[in-house]
XYZ file of C-alpha atoms in Angstrom:
678
model
C 82.153 101.077 88.635
C 85.924 101.189 88.177
C 86.946 97.682 89.198
C 90.455 97.018 90.485
C 92.387 94.764 92.834
C 92.594 97.697 95.267
C 88.837 98.129 95.121
C 88.398 94.411 95.792
C 90.671 94.772 98.821
C 88.500 97.551 100.178
C 85.419 95.413 99.618
C 86.976 92.478 101.484
C 88.023 94.651 104.401
C 84.451 95.851 104.724
C 82.974 92.359 104.416
C 82.253 90.081 107.357
C 82.380 86.309 107.680
C 79.259 84.362 108.618
C 80.333 84.569 112.275
C 80.629 88.364 112.074
C 84.438 88.456 112.090
C 86.412 90.622 109.684
C 88.810 89.123 107.177
C 92.438 89.376 108.256
C 94.992 91.227 106.146
C 96.606 87.913 105.247
C 93.279 86.494 104.058
C 92.607 89.636 102.024
C 95.994 89.302 100.311
C 95.411 85.581 99.671
C 91.983 86.205 98.130
C 93.234 88.991 95.848
C 96.126 86.788 94.750
C 93.742 83.868 94.185
C 91.403 85.773 91.846
C 94.352 87.164 89.876
C 95.809 83.667 89.477
C 92.427 82.343 88.396
C 92.084 85.108 85.799
C 95.561 84.342 84.456
C 94.746 80.605 84.351
C 91.588 81.249 82.342
C 93.083 83.999 80.165
C 90.400 86.387 81.432
C 90.810 90.191 81.469
C 89.316 90.516 84.924
C 89.532 94.168 85.919
C 88.093 95.560 82.702
C 85.098 93.200 82.691
C 81.474 93.736 83.638
C 79.421 91.988 86.304
C 77.725 89.540 83.900
C 81.068 88.501 82.393
C 82.509 87.907 85.866
C 79.534 85.690 86.756
C 80.301 83.457 83.776
C 84.011 83.499 84.600
C 83.428 82.409 88.224
C 81.010 79.689 87.124
C 83.853 77.907 85.315
C 85.594 77.245 88.662
C 82.523 75.834 90.415
C 82.287 72.046 91.038
C 81.404 70.174 87.868
C 82.739 72.843 85.527
C 85.829 73.396 83.376
C 88.259 74.676 86.042
C 86.849 72.798 89.040
C 90.251 71.423 90.064
C 91.857 74.882 90.024
C 88.971 76.314 92.061
C 89.502 73.691 94.764
C 93.112 74.744 95.351
C 94.120 75.790 98.852
C 91.162 74.038 100.488
C 88.747 75.892 98.206
C 90.424 79.243 98.843
C 90.231 80.055 95.123
C 86.512 79.409 94.712
C 85.747 81.181 98.009
C 87.644 84.241 96.760
C 85.860 84.103 93.385
C 82.426 83.983 95.012
C 83.295 87.112 96.974
C 84.531 88.620 93.726
C 81.038 88.174 92.231
C 79.566 90.092 95.146
C 82.139 92.845 94.691
C 81.247 93.289 91.015
C 77.541 93.342 91.867
C 77.846 95.758 94.785
C 77.116 99.458 95.071
C 77.716 100.017 98.733
C 78.344 103.751 98.882
C 75.982 106.489 100.060
C 76.025 110.237 100.679
C 74.942 111.581 104.057
C 74.263 115.305 104.073
C 74.753 118.139 106.539
C 73.655 121.730 106.009
C 75.251 123.809 108.798
C 72.949 126.792 108.060
C 69.785 124.770 108.502
C 70.936 122.232 111.043
C 73.144 123.525 113.837
C 74.091 120.180 115.323
C 76.159 117.373 113.899
C 78.680 118.025 111.200
C 82.421 117.718 111.343
C 82.717 119.510 114.672
C 81.364 116.351 116.279
C 82.903 113.714 114.006
C 86.062 112.107 115.373
C 88.089 109.173 114.180
C 87.048 105.927 115.793
C 83.975 107.393 117.541
C 80.705 105.954 116.275
C 78.309 108.579 114.873
C 74.527 108.554 114.594
C 73.348 110.365 111.458
C 70.027 110.927 109.761
C 69.546 108.757 106.667
C 66.261 108.624 104.770
C 67.297 105.491 102.873
C 67.002 102.033 104.434
C 69.453 100.493 101.942
C 72.793 101.068 103.738
C 73.943 97.849 105.372
C 76.644 97.106 107.942
C 80.001 97.379 106.179
C 78.822 99.805 103.474
C 80.742 103.018 102.843
C 79.213 106.409 103.653
C 80.450 109.953 103.046
C 79.355 112.996 105.021
C 78.935 115.966 102.712
C 78.506 119.627 103.605
C 75.809 121.257 101.471
C 74.047 124.606 101.427
C 77.151 126.671 102.183
C 80.461 127.111 100.427
C 82.771 125.448 100.051
C 80.661 122.370 99.460
C 82.531 119.157 99.987
C 82.864 115.820 101.719
C 84.181 116.173 105.251
C 84.229 112.571 106.503
C 84.166 108.965 105.308
C 83.160 105.941 107.319
C 81.803 102.411 107.523
C 78.186 101.663 108.505
C 78.027 99.937 111.898
C 74.208 99.858 112.385
C 71.524 99.631 109.751
C 68.431 101.848 109.503
C 66.470 102.478 112.699
C 64.034 105.098 114.031
C 64.726 107.453 116.896
C 63.535 110.843 118.116
C 64.044 113.649 115.647
C 67.028 115.613 116.929
C 65.255 118.853 115.951
C 61.761 118.001 117.225
C 61.355 115.364 119.937
C 57.642 115.012 119.139
C 58.599 113.386 115.826
C 60.802 110.509 114.739
C 63.464 110.240 112.072
C 65.404 107.442 110.365
C 69.045 107.078 111.326
C 72.079 104.894 110.746
C 75.327 104.665 112.680
C 78.780 104.769 111.140
C 82.377 104.758 112.301
C 84.586 107.421 110.653
C 87.867 106.224 109.126
C 88.973 109.624 107.785
C 87.983 113.196 108.704
C 88.739 116.570 107.148
C 88.243 119.444 109.549
C 87.100 121.755 106.755
C 85.705 120.743 103.372
C 88.289 122.408 101.103
C 90.051 119.098 100.461
C 86.680 117.472 99.893
C 85.893 120.209 97.402
C 88.999 119.282 95.440
C 87.765 115.696 95.329
C 84.390 116.890 94.032
C 86.058 118.783 91.212
C 87.749 115.586 90.106
C 84.598 113.507 90.493
C 82.521 116.020 88.529
C 85.006 115.568 85.708
C 84.742 111.792 86.112
C 80.952 112.050 85.926
C 81.291 113.795 82.586
C 83.676 111.130 81.314
C 81.323 108.299 82.296
C 78.229 110.107 81.056
C 76.521 109.872 84.446
C 74.638 113.001 85.462
C 75.201 112.681 89.199
C 74.434 115.621 91.482
C 76.731 116.267 94.428
C 74.071 118.500 96.033
C 71.599 115.893 97.274
C 68.428 117.119 98.947
C 68.074 113.920 100.944
C 70.505 112.091 103.197
C 71.341 108.558 102.092
C 71.539 108.935 98.303
C 73.208 105.981 96.556
C 76.430 106.705 94.631
C 76.572 105.089 91.155
C 78.870 102.092 90.793
C 81.045 103.656 88.116
C 82.281 106.440 90.386
C 81.974 104.992 93.898
C 85.248 103.062 93.729
C 87.134 106.169 92.601
C 85.722 108.050 95.560
C 86.829 105.234 97.885
C 90.382 105.473 96.558
C 90.530 109.116 97.725
C 89.415 108.349 101.262
C 90.254 104.792 102.262
C 94.066 104.949 102.336
C 94.319 101.334 103.473
C 93.899 100.507 99.774
C 97.594 101.453 99.551
C 96.987 104.086 96.888
C 99.371 107.035 97.044
C 96.903 109.891 97.265
C 97.930 112.901 95.232
C 95.339 114.946 97.095
C 96.881 114.193 100.471
C 100.273 115.240 99.103
C 99.222 118.510 97.520
C 96.383 119.761 99.674
C 96.537 118.022 102.994
C 95.842 121.009 105.163
C 92.845 119.381 106.779
C 93.253 115.606 106.758
C 93.347 113.331 109.789
C 93.901 109.633 109.158
C 93.781 106.733 111.575
C 96.810 104.464 111.264
C 97.693 101.016 112.603
C 100.402 100.865 115.263
C 102.313 98.270 113.237
C 102.404 98.445 109.453
C 104.627 97.254 106.635
C 104.650 98.793 103.178
C 105.628 96.163 100.640
C 106.093 96.119 96.908
C 108.617 96.000 94.061
C 111.349 98.642 93.705
C 110.270 102.131 92.736
C 106.660 101.999 93.921
C 106.910 104.917 96.351
C 107.483 103.061 99.638
C 109.989 105.604 100.958
C 107.857 108.447 99.581
C 104.800 107.140 101.451
C 106.734 106.259 104.613
C 107.589 109.920 105.190
C 103.916 110.883 105.049
C 102.780 108.028 107.274
C 105.515 108.701 109.834
C 104.547 112.376 110.120
C 100.850 111.461 110.328
C 101.577 109.015 113.130
C 103.822 111.375 115.104
C 101.694 114.508 114.574
C 98.117 113.536 113.574
C 96.974 117.163 113.538
C 99.835 118.532 111.464
C 98.834 119.986 108.097
C 100.918 120.840 105.075
C 100.377 122.660 101.824
C 103.055 120.913 99.761
C 105.666 118.196 99.852
C 108.428 120.556 100.996
C 106.510 121.437 104.175
C 105.940 117.738 104.841
C 109.640 116.913 104.481
C 110.611 119.863 106.683
C 108.330 118.553 109.428
C 109.759 115.067 108.968
C 113.313 116.368 109.478
C 112.203 118.374 112.516
C 110.690 115.250 114.124
C 113.898 113.332 113.408
C 115.945 116.029 115.137
C 113.602 115.823 118.128
C 114.087 112.056 118.257
C 110.379 111.325 117.727
C 111.035 109.625 114.395
C 113.997 107.255 114.202
C 115.304 105.081 111.416
C 117.030 101.709 111.324
C 117.848 99.275 108.511
C 117.722 95.524 109.059
C 120.353 93.309 107.453
C 121.569 89.735 107.761
C 123.946 90.402 110.668
C 121.590 92.686 112.614
C 120.790 91.110 115.990
C 118.812 91.324 119.225
C 121.853 92.924 120.863
C 121.754 95.728 118.277
C 117.983 96.181 118.456
C 117.099 95.678 122.126
C 120.097 95.390 124.445
C 123.535 93.819 124.533
C 127.118 94.118 125.685
C 129.759 96.411 124.228
C 133.473 96.185 124.952
C 136.046 98.955 125.403
C 139.325 99.517 127.237
C 139.611 101.452 130.473
C 143.105 102.000 131.887
C 144.307 99.260 129.526
C 141.699 96.872 130.905
C 138.974 95.317 128.783
C 135.587 96.412 130.140
C 132.164 95.142 129.083
C 129.179 97.462 129.421
C 125.485 96.949 128.823
C 124.198 98.961 125.879
C 120.629 99.839 124.958
C 119.627 99.169 121.370
C 117.594 101.590 119.274
C 114.310 99.883 120.154
C 114.857 100.177 123.911
C 115.933 103.783 123.498
C 112.811 104.863 121.614
C 110.568 102.832 123.944
C 112.124 104.630 126.897
C 111.510 108.054 125.363
C 107.990 107.178 124.234
C 107.040 106.057 127.740
C 108.001 109.459 129.123
C 105.361 111.007 126.850
C 102.783 108.228 126.936
C 100.304 109.779 129.338
C 98.149 112.802 128.659
C 98.627 116.083 130.513
C 98.584 115.862 134.309
C 98.749 118.599 136.905
C 101.573 117.324 139.133
C 103.723 114.953 137.122
C 106.736 113.148 138.518
C 109.947 114.330 136.925
C 111.380 111.780 134.530
C 114.803 110.232 134.833
C 116.042 112.238 131.851
C 114.990 115.501 133.522
C 116.698 114.560 136.790
C 119.803 113.257 135.022
C 120.105 116.442 132.966
C 119.918 118.426 136.201
C 122.691 116.266 137.666
C 124.918 116.738 134.616
C 124.463 120.494 134.960
C 125.470 120.214 138.616
C 128.485 118.088 137.649
C 129.694 120.713 135.150
C 129.584 123.319 137.923
C 131.746 121.140 140.216
C 134.783 119.940 138.253
C 136.318 118.536 141.449
C 133.391 116.103 141.719
C 129.892 115.901 143.209
C 129.583 114.567 146.721
C 126.717 112.119 147.336
C 125.620 111.545 150.935
C 124.904 108.073 152.291
C 123.475 107.029 155.649
C 126.817 106.697 157.386
C 129.260 107.773 154.755
C 129.628 109.543 151.420
C 131.221 109.121 147.984
C 132.337 111.523 145.263
C 131.420 111.148 141.590
C 134.531 112.126 139.670
C 133.681 111.285 136.056
C 130.692 110.535 133.826
C 131.594 108.923 130.504
C 128.807 107.565 128.290
C 127.183 104.772 130.300
C 129.818 104.786 133.057
C 129.786 106.723 136.338
C 133.122 106.660 138.177
C 133.299 107.492 141.869
C 135.715 107.488 144.815
C 134.740 105.851 148.072
C 135.435 107.424 151.410
C 138.092 104.796 151.980
C 140.384 102.810 149.692
C 141.986 103.543 146.328
C 140.123 101.102 144.029
C 138.307 102.354 140.936
C 134.534 102.064 141.328
C 131.861 102.431 138.691
C 128.091 102.539 138.312
C 126.058 102.054 135.150
C 123.772 104.832 133.883
C 121.392 102.335 132.246
C 121.152 100.342 135.485
C 120.586 103.562 137.414
C 117.749 104.498 135.048
C 116.135 101.064 135.272
C 116.162 101.198 139.097
C 114.880 104.792 139.048
C 111.944 103.765 136.822
C 111.143 100.681 138.891
C 112.061 98.320 136.057
C 114.807 96.535 137.945
C 115.623 95.434 141.479
C 119.288 95.613 142.417
C 120.607 93.637 145.374
C 124.362 93.656 144.719
C 127.050 95.254 146.811
C 126.626 98.552 144.978
C 122.970 98.828 145.993
C 123.573 101.581 148.653
C 125.432 103.684 146.070
C 122.656 103.382 143.505
C 119.996 104.185 146.127
C 121.890 107.214 147.410
C 122.441 108.575 143.906
C 118.747 108.088 143.097
C 117.805 110.003 146.231
C 120.125 112.778 145.111
C 118.518 112.803 141.631
C 115.032 112.969 143.154
C 116.044 115.925 145.302
C 117.308 117.686 142.175
C 114.021 116.892 140.457
C 112.053 118.513 143.256
C 113.850 121.782 142.513
C 112.874 121.740 138.856
C 109.904 123.670 137.589
C 106.850 121.423 137.496
C 105.695 121.043 133.944
C 102.871 119.001 132.516
C 103.747 115.996 130.398
C 102.004 116.097 127.038
C 101.305 112.871 125.220
C 103.399 112.543 122.081
C 103.621 109.796 119.518
C 106.922 108.247 118.459
C 107.724 106.400 115.241
C 110.364 103.786 114.478
C 110.938 103.218 110.760
C 112.484 99.841 109.920
C 113.795 99.794 106.381
C 114.306 96.440 104.619
C 112.526 94.678 107.476
C 112.426 91.394 105.554
C 116.240 91.214 105.231
C 116.767 90.605 108.948
C 116.197 87.444 110.965
C 113.005 88.519 112.713
C 113.071 85.812 115.406
C 116.654 86.678 116.234
C 116.121 90.444 116.277
C 112.812 90.753 118.171
C 113.173 87.713 120.392
C 110.546 87.586 123.132
C 109.404 91.130 122.322
C 107.449 90.080 119.223
C 104.356 89.563 121.411
C 104.679 92.947 123.135
C 104.277 94.946 119.919
C 100.714 93.688 119.417
C 98.303 96.633 119.864
C 96.277 94.746 122.493
C 99.423 93.911 124.501
C 100.866 97.440 124.621
C 101.212 99.198 127.964
C 98.248 101.500 128.431
C 95.735 98.841 127.282
C 93.621 96.499 129.381
C 95.519 93.426 128.148
C 99.004 94.914 128.623
C 101.933 92.528 129.041
C 105.514 92.945 130.178
C 108.519 90.637 130.110
C 111.786 90.420 132.022
C 114.722 91.005 129.706
C 117.313 88.208 129.941
C 120.476 90.363 129.992
C 119.601 93.181 132.393
C 116.648 91.612 134.185
C 114.607 94.781 133.572
C 110.833 94.626 133.340
C 109.946 95.762 129.835
C 106.788 96.689 127.930
C 106.013 98.586 124.727
C 103.850 101.747 125.026
C 100.775 102.412 122.913
C 102.179 105.686 121.544
C 104.979 104.012 119.586
C 104.284 103.347 115.908
C 106.377 100.905 113.892
C 106.524 101.372 110.121
C 108.430 98.798 108.095
C 109.308 98.752 104.421
C 109.953 95.664 102.373
C 111.197 95.204 98.831
C 109.444 92.124 97.456
C 112.117 91.731 94.782
C 114.560 90.819 97.583
C 112.338 88.281 99.289
C 108.781 87.096 98.877
C 106.123 88.030 101.403
C 105.308 84.329 101.687
C 108.704 83.643 103.252
C 108.348 86.262 105.969
C 108.232 85.190 109.594
C 104.631 84.213 110.397
C 104.847 85.767 113.854
C 105.594 89.100 112.217
C 102.862 88.710 109.606
C 100.237 88.193 112.319
C 101.202 91.375 114.143
C 101.564 93.850 111.273
C 99.135 95.347 108.803
C 100.592 94.704 105.359
C 99.953 97.502 102.887
C 100.751 96.682 99.291
C 102.474 99.318 97.199
C 102.023 98.089 93.627
C 103.355 99.823 90.523
C 100.840 102.444 89.381
C 101.426 103.173 85.693
C 98.313 105.362 85.791
C 100.331 107.839 87.886
C 102.197 108.532 84.622
C 99.035 109.331 82.668
C 99.733 112.057 80.142
C 103.522 111.715 80.335
C 104.866 111.705 76.793
C 108.483 111.849 75.632
C 108.905 112.327 71.883
C 105.541 110.683 71.368
C 106.341 107.766 73.712
C 103.407 106.845 75.968
C 105.318 106.216 79.210
C 102.245 104.934 81.072
C 101.487 102.300 78.448
C 105.151 101.355 78.087
C 105.560 100.662 81.817
C 102.279 98.743 81.977
C 103.345 96.410 79.146
C 106.818 95.876 80.640
C 105.298 94.899 83.994
C 102.768 92.529 82.449
C 105.603 90.733 80.676
C 107.690 90.540 83.858
C 104.680 89.135 85.727
C 104.255 86.450 83.051
C 107.964 85.499 83.062
C 108.613 85.878 86.825
C 105.927 87.247 89.157
C 104.381 90.538 90.239
C 106.949 90.955 93.025
C 109.600 91.771 90.416
C 107.759 94.497 88.539
C 109.178 97.968 87.964
C 107.745 100.884 89.918
C 106.388 104.100 88.500
C 108.664 106.160 90.765
C 111.563 105.689 88.360
C 109.670 107.817 85.833
C 107.662 110.107 88.114
C 110.093 113.041 87.858
C 109.244 113.282 84.155
C 105.666 114.176 85.071
C 106.234 117.724 86.247
C 108.929 118.704 83.759
C 108.164 120.761 80.676
C 111.620 120.312 79.147
C 111.761 116.516 79.299
C 113.800 115.018 76.454
C 114.572 111.588 75.082
C 117.969 111.715 76.791
C 116.159 111.762 80.173
C 114.313 108.563 79.310
C 117.519 106.995 77.989
C 119.281 107.731 81.271
C 116.484 106.029 83.245
C 116.752 102.930 81.090
C 120.546 102.776 81.201
C 120.959 103.543 84.906
C 117.838 101.917 86.393
C 115.697 99.696 84.175
C 118.308 97.619 82.331
C 120.416 96.917 85.489
C 117.231 95.953 87.352
C 116.241 93.522 84.590
C 119.762 92.063 84.611
C 119.376 91.371 88.318
C 115.865 89.940 87.962
C 116.753 87.544 85.145
C 120.302 86.671 86.268
C 121.861 88.021 83.079
C 119.500 85.966 80.887
C 119.602 88.461 78.014
C 117.158 86.502 75.904
C 114.381 86.976 78.442
C 115.304 90.625 78.929
C 114.882 91.031 75.177
C 111.399 89.524 75.468
C 110.463 92.047 78.163
C 111.598 94.897 75.898
C 110.109 93.246 72.771
C 113.532 93.376 71.093
C 112.821 90.152 69.209
C 110.120 92.008 67.222
C 112.204 95.073 66.424
C 114.587 95.914 63.652
C 118.162 95.427 64.850
C 118.758 99.172 64.844
C 115.941 99.654 67.368
C 116.743 96.729 69.685
C 118.265 97.632 73.044
C 120.075 94.288 73.246
C 121.707 92.759 70.165
C 124.075 89.907 69.439
C 127.741 90.700 69.914
C 129.361 89.706 66.629
C 132.691 91.238 67.521
C 133.914 87.952 68.969
C 135.448 85.673 66.291
C 135.815 82.246 67.890
C 137.731 80.794 64.913
C 140.295 83.552 65.241
C 140.564 83.286 69.025
C 140.722 79.463 69.076
C 142.443 78.282 65.849
C 142.842 74.652 64.979
C 140.587 71.701 65.698
C 138.894 73.038 68.834
C 135.437 71.635 69.595
C 133.818 74.649 71.231
C 130.090 74.999 71.714
C 129.855 78.749 71.568
C 126.794 80.405 73.010
C 125.210 83.649 71.950
C 126.910 86.758 73.266
C 124.937 89.954 73.778
C 125.687 93.640 74.116
C 123.786 96.884 74.627
C 123.004 98.773 71.447
C 123.842 102.307 72.545
C 122.288 103.901 69.471
C 118.875 102.372 70.254
C 118.582 104.475 73.421
C 118.649 107.609 71.269
C 115.686 106.592 69.090
C 112.057 107.108 70.092
C 111.026 104.109 67.950
C 112.999 101.786 70.254
C 110.744 102.705 73.174
C 107.484 102.830 71.214
C 108.069 99.336 69.889
C 108.090 98.024 73.465
C 104.306 98.363 73.543
C 103.451 98.610 69.844
C 103.399 94.954 68.870
C 103.753 94.139 65.179
C 106.159 92.896 62.572
C 109.794 93.955 62.720
C 110.542 97.206 60.963
């Protein structure tokens, strides 16, 4: 089995506590961090070890043993995590379920849907609740895996679906990912067949029985292709995603150091959330769809920063001059705007829908353009004429008097949608205008409202003051509290007095650079309501990338291990800085030099606050010949010449970049080739 921290995360997410509850995302992160800290404390190479070695390693943290005190940290969090780690290394919880559409005409991917529990024949009684299963099409081409899921009910007997006079063994599982046709699964099989050859395991992907166990050494690799909550950037989903549907959480935050592909992955996840059935053949098609959804307003983007506020995000006041008078108007923030639009497309198709405010308002604006002199609105005993519409302001003339009178478009919309009651002196004008809008709506062609998903991307979500920005709305974004659910909640907004709720077709995707701020310091209210998806550096994504004999994968891995030892894993360097070298045939040393000069060295300067000595350690400059060191002492400064006479000056070392080192392949190789100085 290929053991990894991501694989351990998957294992923990599938595990259950003694009371049957699942581990929370925060607990999963804590446990993974705990085992990594324990391995570092003991000097143990955890993820390349075997099950027996891990047993001995864990034993050292048990009461009465060498690292007992360390194991008791965090109210025994460390030892609890290590005990689960033993189970992970001993587990083989993956099985193949088969489906031959020529022989069996029921079942198969035509009946498998995300989130809907499936009953499937399984001759083995070994699969337990929480184990992983994969549904594989056999007997016809293309062979391939068409669904992955988690076992929800262990082996039981029921009537044979083909012959009710007999019985058959079944299990139940809940799909987490489905491919409508097996072509993408076939691509996975090609890779796994190659992996089988590398590991020396003669494993057949054409099982004759349903419920065949998958060997440990390849089951984790298979999981990485299907269970995207492991935070792995799936190359398959990027290059051949014509058939993939993936269930996503309503609230998620991608976090990791710079250059780990957070923005790259956000585009995919946003498109998946907005259009779950959309397929693409390459990255260009994905980005084109992303831009199309942005133009339609179904994907919107905002960046948090230190001065970003509730008034910017939800609602606030904006000031402007009108006839040399200062006027304050209520303004909807980006969150209220996208909530409003999402609500209009929250419900599934209906036969006789009520026209939305936006439809009626558009009809009114068309009417207003056709009547430049103004639109007359009838009241019970009088009338008024709308003379101007400017942004959020509606200006009108009363039947009597010369005063300037205004209405607010946002207030009009809130009253129209039943979100606000208005009892002021302008109430008759609002009511009359709403009646006029409704009459315009009745003349519009009746069209069904189709449910559509909306996505709000919040970049740098950790840089804003979450309590200040979300305010009382932090509770409303919980999936169970969204409108459309049985536990739906709504609040009354303090500024406008509108009743407000968040619909269940609005996805929120945040990104967070851990080099800017630690995850531990993030607002706890936010952490409870979001799924946190780690985006770690993946040097293995650079496998095979060589520049003048420089192993880029190994170089990045060594750099990050040194940064982790000197700082922490939140300040590592992402593989994305080098990823463009992967697909180029004409890559040269000058390309690598540019990356180091423009990206890597400035990033290290920021991480270590200009501590050049430590930066030298990261780059192994202390072990290189001076000609190959990226950072060398600056001997150009002569203190005796600059400060003549009896001056007591404690001069410190001065450093400079050695430009010639960037042009030598040896300078980069010696980052990971440890030995005596040349």
